């Protein structure tokens, strides 16, 4: 499998830079999980208790929640991932292949939504409610929020991967 490189330093258009960096981080999440055994994907190596497979599912729901449900106002059946005891939950019947496909579907839908909008467009809703337009985040804000969330969670996966098998790097 070929993975994306970091966007070129010569790229200056903000919308293109954001799109390429989001794809870079989306790709990096999958690269960090690629090759881990099912046991390692489901095993937590940190005190907070999350496992890499739970983080993948969480990020798929983040895409769905912010862009489909929040920005576009689409009806989605489960905008929030199931949590138990404050932890994300992945059932024993859920496989890495299924969750990877779900993640990719959410990312593809996000790309479609972004391609049809401008950075100044306001979200249709916020958490299922429809506040006044000036209280709804703009697409640009949402994309920056997603980028910081990905950067933070890729850092978490860096640590989990290094503890699992010594793998380091982008």
mmCIF file of C-alpha atoms in Angstrom:
data_model
loop_
_atom_site.group_PDB
_atom_site.id
_atom_site.type_symbol
_atom_site.label_atom_id
_atom_site.label_comp_id
_atom_site.label_asym_id
_atom_site.label_seq_id
_atom_site.Cartn_x
_atom_site.Cartn_y
_atom_site.Cartn_z
ATOM 1 C CA UNK A 1 0.000 0.000 0.000
ATOM 2 C CA UNK A 2 1.335 3.433 -0.961
ATOM 3 C CA UNK A 3 0.914 6.225 1.549
ATOM 4 C CA UNK A 4 0.734 9.963 1.062
ATOM 5 C CA UNK A 5 3.696 12.231 1.701
ATOM 6 C CA UNK A 6 3.415 15.495 3.591
ATOM 7 C CA UNK A 7 2.120 18.241 1.254
ATOM 8 C CA UNK A 8 4.815 20.161 -0.621
ATOM 9 C CA UNK A 9 6.276 23.267 1.040
ATOM 10 C CA UNK A 10 5.488 25.224 -2.115
ATOM 11 C CA UNK A 11 1.740 24.785 -1.701
ATOM 12 C CA UNK A 12 0.243 28.150 -0.669
ATOM 13 C CA UNK A 13 -3.502 28.048 -1.402
ATOM 14 C CA UNK A 14 -5.156 27.640 2.028
ATOM 15 C CA UNK A 15 -7.980 25.393 0.827
ATOM 16 C CA UNK A 16 -5.603 23.072 -1.026
ATOM 17 C CA UNK A 17 -3.145 23.058 1.884
ATOM 18 C CA UNK A 18 -5.904 22.165 4.348
ATOM 19 C CA UNK A 19 -7.299 19.411 2.112
ATOM 20 C CA UNK A 20 -3.882 17.869 1.553
ATOM 21 C CA UNK A 21 -2.909 18.021 5.225
ATOM 22 C CA UNK A 22 -6.189 16.438 6.290
ATOM 23 C CA UNK A 23 -5.613 13.634 3.785
ATOM 24 C CA UNK A 24 -2.018 13.271 4.979
ATOM 25 C CA UNK A 25 -3.194 12.810 8.564
ATOM 26 C CA UNK A 26 -6.057 10.520 7.566
ATOM 27 C CA UNK A 27 -3.536 8.396 5.708
ATOM 28 C CA UNK A 28 -1.087 8.491 8.622
ATOM 29 C CA UNK A 29 -3.757 7.127 10.975
ATOM 30 C CA UNK A 30 -4.173 4.085 8.723
ATOM 31 C CA UNK A 31 -0.418 3.696 8.296
ATOM 32 C CA UNK A 32 0.048 3.649 12.089
ATOM 33 C CA UNK A 33 -2.499 0.824 12.369
ATOM 34 C CA UNK A 34 -1.384 -1.156 9.341
ATOM 35 C CA UNK A 35 0.359 -4.389 10.319
ATOM 36 C CA UNK A 36 -0.733 -4.429 13.963
ATOM 37 C CA UNK A 37 -2.251 -7.687 15.127
ATOM 38 C CA UNK A 38 -5.891 -7.781 16.177
ATOM 39 C CA UNK A 39 -4.684 -8.115 19.757
ATOM 40 C CA UNK A 40 -2.575 -4.946 19.499
ATOM 41 C CA UNK A 41 -5.374 -3.053 17.739
ATOM 42 C CA UNK A 42 -7.665 -3.813 20.684
ATOM 43 C CA UNK A 43 -5.081 -3.455 23.443
ATOM 44 C CA UNK A 44 -4.576 -0.288 25.417
ATOM 45 C CA UNK A 45 -1.060 0.689 26.344
ATOM 46 C CA UNK A 46 -1.977 3.950 28.059
ATOM 47 C CA UNK A 47 -3.532 4.767 31.451
ATOM 48 C CA UNK A 48 -6.640 6.342 29.897
ATOM 49 C CA UNK A 49 -7.502 2.947 28.418
ATOM 50 C CA UNK A 50 -8.164 3.686 24.733
ATOM 51 C CA UNK A 51 -7.064 1.163 22.111
ATOM 52 C CA UNK A 52 -5.915 1.976 18.549
ATOM 53 C CA UNK A 53 -9.012 0.432 16.961
ATOM 54 C CA UNK A 54 -11.224 2.561 19.221
ATOM 55 C CA UNK A 55 -9.334 5.657 18.089
ATOM 56 C CA UNK A 56 -9.924 4.773 14.433
ATOM 57 C CA UNK A 57 -13.654 4.431 15.042
ATOM 58 C CA UNK A 58 -13.667 7.674 17.029
ATOM 59 C CA UNK A 59 -12.059 9.565 14.124
ATOM 60 C CA UNK A 60 -14.606 8.156 11.670
ATOM 61 C CA UNK A 61 -17.358 9.494 13.935
ATOM 62 C CA UNK A 62 -15.566 12.844 14.231
ATOM 63 C CA UNK A 63 -15.693 13.173 10.429
ATOM 64 C CA UNK A 64 -19.375 12.211 10.386
ATOM 65 C CA UNK A 65 -20.336 14.437 13.297
ATOM 66 C CA UNK A 66 -18.582 17.620 12.175
ATOM 67 C CA UNK A 67 -19.146 17.536 8.412
ATOM 68 C CA UNK A 68 -22.214 15.411 7.685
ATOM 69 C CA UNK A 69 -24.323 16.018 10.786
ATOM 70 C CA UNK A 70 -23.090 19.445 11.856
ATOM 71 C CA UNK A 71 -22.012 21.274 8.720
ATOM 72 C CA UNK A 72 -24.348 19.737 6.129
ATOM 73 C CA UNK A 73 -27.226 19.060 8.501
ATOM 74 C CA UNK A 74 -27.630 15.514 7.212
ATOM 75 C CA UNK A 75 -29.504 12.962 9.269
ATOM 76 C CA UNK A 76 -27.079 10.400 10.645
ATOM 77 C CA UNK A 77 -28.045 7.469 12.817
ATOM 78 C CA UNK A 78 -25.133 7.580 15.235
ATOM 79 C CA UNK A 79 -23.219 10.872 15.251
ATOM 80 C CA UNK A 80 -21.510 9.953 18.506
ATOM 81 C CA UNK A 81 -19.547 6.793 19.075
ATOM 82 C CA UNK A 82 -20.818 4.596 21.871
ATOM 83 C CA UNK A 83 -18.919 5.109 25.103
ATOM 84 C CA UNK A 84 -18.912 3.078 28.267
ATOM 85 C CA UNK A 85 -17.348 4.386 31.407
ATOM 86 C CA UNK A 86 -16.020 7.393 29.495
ATOM 87 C CA UNK A 87 -14.211 5.173 26.965
ATOM 88 C CA UNK A 88 -14.854 4.683 23.282
ATOM 89 C CA UNK A 89 -16.273 1.246 22.506
ATOM 90 C CA UNK A 90 -15.519 -1.217 19.729
ATOM 91 C CA UNK A 91 -17.454 -4.461 19.879
ATOM 92 C CA UNK A 92 -15.693 -7.817 19.556
ATOM 93 C CA UNK A 93 -17.595 -8.425 16.305
ATOM 94 C CA UNK A 94 -16.210 -5.237 14.699
ATOM 95 C CA UNK A 95 -13.126 -5.893 12.579
ATOM 96 C CA UNK A 96 -10.256 -3.663 11.546
ATOM 97 C CA UNK A 97 -11.213 -4.113 7.889
ATOM 98 C CA UNK A 98 -14.804 -3.020 8.584
ATOM 99 C CA UNK A 99 -13.767 -0.020 10.662
ATOM 100 C CA UNK A 100 -11.118 0.993 8.118
ATOM 101 C CA UNK A 101 -13.787 0.881 5.387
ATOM 102 C CA UNK A 102 -16.179 2.910 7.591
ATOM 103 C CA UNK A 103 -13.413 5.462 8.249
ATOM 104 C CA UNK A 104 -12.626 5.757 4.532
ATOM 105 C CA UNK A 105 -16.339 6.205 3.705
ATOM 106 C CA UNK A 106 -16.634 9.040 6.211
ATOM 107 C CA UNK A 107 -13.486 10.704 4.872
ATOM 108 C CA UNK A 108 -14.743 10.457 1.294
ATOM 109 C CA UNK A 109 -18.094 11.980 2.243
ATOM 110 C CA UNK A 110 -16.226 14.766 4.063
ATOM 111 C CA UNK A 111 -14.201 15.517 0.921
ATOM 112 C CA UNK A 112 -17.426 15.739 -1.114
ATOM 113 C CA UNK A 113 -19.000 18.139 1.377
ATOM 114 C CA UNK A 114 -15.922 20.375 1.464
ATOM 115 C CA UNK A 115 -15.669 20.424 -2.346
ATOM 116 C CA UNK A 116 -19.225 21.792 -2.597
ATOM 117 C CA UNK A 117 -18.807 24.579 -0.010
ATOM 118 C CA UNK A 118 -16.703 27.615 0.767
ATOM 119 C CA UNK A 119 -14.703 28.282 3.909
ATOM 120 C CA UNK A 120 -17.072 31.058 4.944
ATOM 121 C CA UNK A 121 -20.201 28.882 4.810
ATOM 122 C CA UNK A 122 -21.770 28.294 8.208
ATOM 123 C CA UNK A 123 -22.692 24.918 9.670
ATOM 124 C CA UNK A 124 -26.344 23.929 9.310
ATOM 125 C CA UNK A 125 -26.503 22.890 12.949
ATOM 126 C CA UNK A 126 -24.405 22.467 16.025
ATOM 127 C CA UNK A 127 -24.855 19.320 18.049
ATOM 128 C CA UNK A 128 -28.249 18.621 16.532
ATOM 129 C CA UNK A 129 -29.572 22.070 17.431
ATOM 130 C CA UNK A 130 -29.894 25.033 15.091
ATOM 131 C CA UNK A 131 -28.516 28.130 16.818
ATOM 132 C CA UNK A 132 -28.541 31.558 15.148
ATOM 133 C CA UNK A 133 -26.317 31.610 12.066
ATOM 134 C CA UNK A 134 -23.679 33.858 13.654
ATOM 135 C CA UNK A 135 -23.220 31.260 16.417
ATOM 136 C CA UNK A 136 -22.567 28.388 14.020
ATOM 137 C CA UNK A 137 -18.971 27.600 13.064
ATOM 138 C CA UNK A 138 -17.772 28.326 9.548
ATOM 139 C CA UNK A 139 -16.382 25.511 7.425
ATOM 140 C CA UNK A 140 -12.870 26.974 7.778
ATOM 141 C CA UNK A 141 -13.105 26.725 11.579
ATOM 142 C CA UNK A 142 -14.396 23.155 11.368
ATOM 143 C CA UNK A 143 -11.536 22.110 9.081
ATOM 144 C CA UNK A 144 -8.929 23.628 11.400
ATOM 145 C CA UNK A 145 -10.608 21.845 14.308
ATOM 146 C CA UNK A 146 -10.406 18.537 12.419
ATOM 147 C CA UNK A 147 -6.750 19.143 11.571
ATOM 148 C CA UNK A 148 -5.795 19.725 15.204
ATOM 149 C CA UNK A 149 -7.788 16.676 16.283
ATOM 150 C CA UNK A 150 -5.987 14.521 13.735
ATOM 151 C CA UNK A 151 -2.570 15.889 14.684
ATOM 152 C CA UNK A 152 -3.235 15.168 18.363
ATOM 153 C CA UNK A 153 -4.530 11.652 17.771
ATOM 154 C CA UNK A 154 -1.767 10.752 15.313
ATOM 155 C CA UNK A 155 0.631 11.662 18.126
ATOM 156 C CA UNK A 156 -1.265 9.270 20.382
ATOM 157 C CA UNK A 157 -0.953 6.551 17.743
ATOM 158 C CA UNK A 158 2.783 7.278 17.424
ATOM 159 C CA UNK A 159 3.166 6.357 21.082
ATOM 160 C CA UNK A 160 0.879 3.316 20.884
ATOM 161 C CA UNK A 161 2.735 1.976 17.829
ATOM 162 C CA UNK A 162 6.157 2.484 19.384
ATOM 163 C CA UNK A 163 5.060 0.682 22.541
ATOM 164 C CA UNK A 164 3.482 -2.124 20.505
ATOM 165 C CA UNK A 165 6.340 -2.992 18.168
ATOM 166 C CA UNK A 166 8.962 -0.247 18.234
ATOM 167 C CA UNK A 167 7.703 1.387 15.027
ATOM 168 C CA UNK A 168 8.474 5.092 14.854
ATOM 169 C CA UNK A 169 8.223 7.932 12.356
ATOM 170 C CA UNK A 170 5.575 9.456 10.159
#
